[in-house]
One Martini backbone bead per residue (centre of mass of N, CA, C, O) as a GRO file, in nm:
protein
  122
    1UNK     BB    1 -13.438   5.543  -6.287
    2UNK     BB    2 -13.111   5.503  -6.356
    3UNK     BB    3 -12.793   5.567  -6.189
    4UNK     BB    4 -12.426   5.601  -6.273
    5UNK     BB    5 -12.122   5.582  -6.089
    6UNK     BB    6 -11.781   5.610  -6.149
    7UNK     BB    7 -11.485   5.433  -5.983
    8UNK     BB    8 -11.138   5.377  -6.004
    9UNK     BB    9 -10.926   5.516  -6.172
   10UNK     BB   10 -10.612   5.526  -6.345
   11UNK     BB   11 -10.268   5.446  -6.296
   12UNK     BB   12 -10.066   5.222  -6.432
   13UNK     BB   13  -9.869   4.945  -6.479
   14UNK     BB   14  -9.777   4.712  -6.658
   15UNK     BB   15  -9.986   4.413  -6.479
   16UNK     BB   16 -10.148   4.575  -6.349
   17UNK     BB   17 -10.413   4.663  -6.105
   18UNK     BB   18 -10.797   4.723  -6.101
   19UNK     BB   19 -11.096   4.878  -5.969
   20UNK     BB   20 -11.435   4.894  -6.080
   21UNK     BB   21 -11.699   5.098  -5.993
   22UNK     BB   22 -12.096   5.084  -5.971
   23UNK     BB   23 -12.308   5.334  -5.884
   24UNK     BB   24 -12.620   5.238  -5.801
   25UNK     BB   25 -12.962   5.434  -5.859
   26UNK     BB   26 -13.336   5.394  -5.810
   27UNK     BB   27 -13.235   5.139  -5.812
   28UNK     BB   28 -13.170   4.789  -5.911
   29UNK     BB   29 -12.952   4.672  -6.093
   30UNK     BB   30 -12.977   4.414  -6.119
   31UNK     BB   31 -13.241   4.353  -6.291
   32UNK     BB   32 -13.027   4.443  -6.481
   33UNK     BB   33 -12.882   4.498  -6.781
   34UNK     BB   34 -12.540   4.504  -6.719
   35UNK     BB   35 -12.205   4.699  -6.795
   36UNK     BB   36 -11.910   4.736  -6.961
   37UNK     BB   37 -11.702   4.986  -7.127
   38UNK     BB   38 -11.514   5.133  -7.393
   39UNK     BB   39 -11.315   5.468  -7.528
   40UNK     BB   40 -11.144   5.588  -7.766
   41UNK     BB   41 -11.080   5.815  -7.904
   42UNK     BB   42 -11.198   5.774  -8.249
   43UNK     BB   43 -11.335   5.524  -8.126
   44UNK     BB   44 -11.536   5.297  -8.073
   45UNK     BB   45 -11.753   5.141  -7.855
   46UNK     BB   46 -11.663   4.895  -7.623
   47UNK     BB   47 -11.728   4.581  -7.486
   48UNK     BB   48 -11.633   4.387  -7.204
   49UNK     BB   49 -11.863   4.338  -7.005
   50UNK     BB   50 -12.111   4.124  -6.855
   51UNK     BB   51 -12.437   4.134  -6.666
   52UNK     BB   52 -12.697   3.939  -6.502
   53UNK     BB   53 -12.905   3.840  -6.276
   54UNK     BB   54 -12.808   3.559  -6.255
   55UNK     BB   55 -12.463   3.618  -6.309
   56UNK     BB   56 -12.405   3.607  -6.549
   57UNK     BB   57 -12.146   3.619  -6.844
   58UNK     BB   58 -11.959   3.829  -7.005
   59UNK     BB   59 -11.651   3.847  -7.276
   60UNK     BB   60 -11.454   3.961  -7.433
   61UNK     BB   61 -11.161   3.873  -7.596
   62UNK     BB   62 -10.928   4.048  -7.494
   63UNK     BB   63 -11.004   3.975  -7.176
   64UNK     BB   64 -11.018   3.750  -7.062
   65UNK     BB   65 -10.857   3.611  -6.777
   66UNK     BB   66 -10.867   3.927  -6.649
   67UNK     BB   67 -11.136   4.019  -6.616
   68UNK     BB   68 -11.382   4.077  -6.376
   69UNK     BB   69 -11.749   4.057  -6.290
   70UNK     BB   70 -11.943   4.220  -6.072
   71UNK     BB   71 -12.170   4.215  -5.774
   72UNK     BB   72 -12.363   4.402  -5.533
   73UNK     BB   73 -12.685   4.411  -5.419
   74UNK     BB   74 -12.679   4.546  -5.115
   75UNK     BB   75 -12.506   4.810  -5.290
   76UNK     BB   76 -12.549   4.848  -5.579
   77UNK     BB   77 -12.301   4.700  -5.729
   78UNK     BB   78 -12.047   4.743  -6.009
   79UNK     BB   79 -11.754   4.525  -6.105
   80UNK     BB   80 -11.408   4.544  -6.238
   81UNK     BB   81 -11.169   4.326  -6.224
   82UNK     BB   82 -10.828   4.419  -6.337
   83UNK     BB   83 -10.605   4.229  -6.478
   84UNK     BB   84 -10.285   4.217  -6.667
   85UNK     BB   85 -10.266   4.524  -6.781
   86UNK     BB   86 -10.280   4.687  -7.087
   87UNK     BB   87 -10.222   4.952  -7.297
   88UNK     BB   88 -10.477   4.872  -7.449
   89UNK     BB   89 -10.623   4.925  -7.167
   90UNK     BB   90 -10.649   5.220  -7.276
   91UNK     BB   91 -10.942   5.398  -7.129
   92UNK     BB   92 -11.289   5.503  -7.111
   93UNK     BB   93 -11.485   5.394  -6.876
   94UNK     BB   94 -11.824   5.244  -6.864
   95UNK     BB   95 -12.161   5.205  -6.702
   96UNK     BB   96 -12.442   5.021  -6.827
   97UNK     BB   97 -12.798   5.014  -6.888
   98UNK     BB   98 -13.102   4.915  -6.924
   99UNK     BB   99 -13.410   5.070  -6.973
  100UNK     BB  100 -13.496   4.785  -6.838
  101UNK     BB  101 -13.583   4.490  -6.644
  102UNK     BB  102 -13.426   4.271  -6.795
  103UNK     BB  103 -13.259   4.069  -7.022
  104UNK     BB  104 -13.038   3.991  -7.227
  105UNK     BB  105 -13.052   4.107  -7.571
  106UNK     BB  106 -13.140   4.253  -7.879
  107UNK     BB  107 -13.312   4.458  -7.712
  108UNK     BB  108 -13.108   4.607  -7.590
  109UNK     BB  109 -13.046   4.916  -7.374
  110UNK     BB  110 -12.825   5.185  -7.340
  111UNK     BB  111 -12.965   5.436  -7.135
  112UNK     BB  112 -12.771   5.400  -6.937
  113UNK     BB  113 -12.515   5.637  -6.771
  114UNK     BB  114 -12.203   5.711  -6.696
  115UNK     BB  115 -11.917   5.928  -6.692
  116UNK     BB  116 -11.682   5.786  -6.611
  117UNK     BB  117 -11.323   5.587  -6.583
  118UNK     BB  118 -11.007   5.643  -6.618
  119UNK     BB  119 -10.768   5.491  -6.789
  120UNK     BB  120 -10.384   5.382  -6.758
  121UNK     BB  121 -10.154   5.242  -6.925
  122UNK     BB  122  -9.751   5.185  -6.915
   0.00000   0.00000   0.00000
């Protein structure tokens, strides 16, 4: 059973950078499909990266060449470093990871997740 604690978030200026951490605990989060998700009040929760066991990532198209995804195996931690944030980019950010540890695939199941850490760009 994988904990995922979301922090990092806060208040920013558009162009401004934030860097979101996903603190595992009980297992190892590499080992799992896990990614950031993003959802705003009454809207459908929005997939932004993820990242596989081997490294490999993938990013919404919204997000490219702005968000980078990674990984600290060491430290069990899963990090989203946001650059030239725009307003549009203000949401709750969540780390999710995969019910069992296998690669990401169509059978993913997003059934760990943390509390969320609000992200606000103005």
């Amino acid at each position: 059973h994988v904990q995922l604690v979301e922090s990092g978030g806060g208040s920013v200026q558009a162009g401004g950078s934030l860097r979101l951490s996903c603190v595992g605990s009980g297992d190892t989060i590499g080992r799992y499909c896990i990614g950031w998700f993003r959802q705003i009040p009454d809207k459908e929760r929005e997939g932004v990266a993820g990242i596989e066991s081997d490294g490999s990532t993938s990013y919404a198209d919204s997000v490219k060449g702005r968000f980078t995804v990674s990984q600290d195996n060491a430290k069990n931690i899963l990090y989203l470093q946001m650059n030239s944030l725009k307003p549009e980019d203000t949401a709750m950010y969540y780390c999710a990871a995969d019910s069992t540890p296998r690669a990401c695939s169509a059978k993913t199941r997003w059934d760990y997740w943390g509390q969320g850490t609000q992200v606000t760009v103005s």
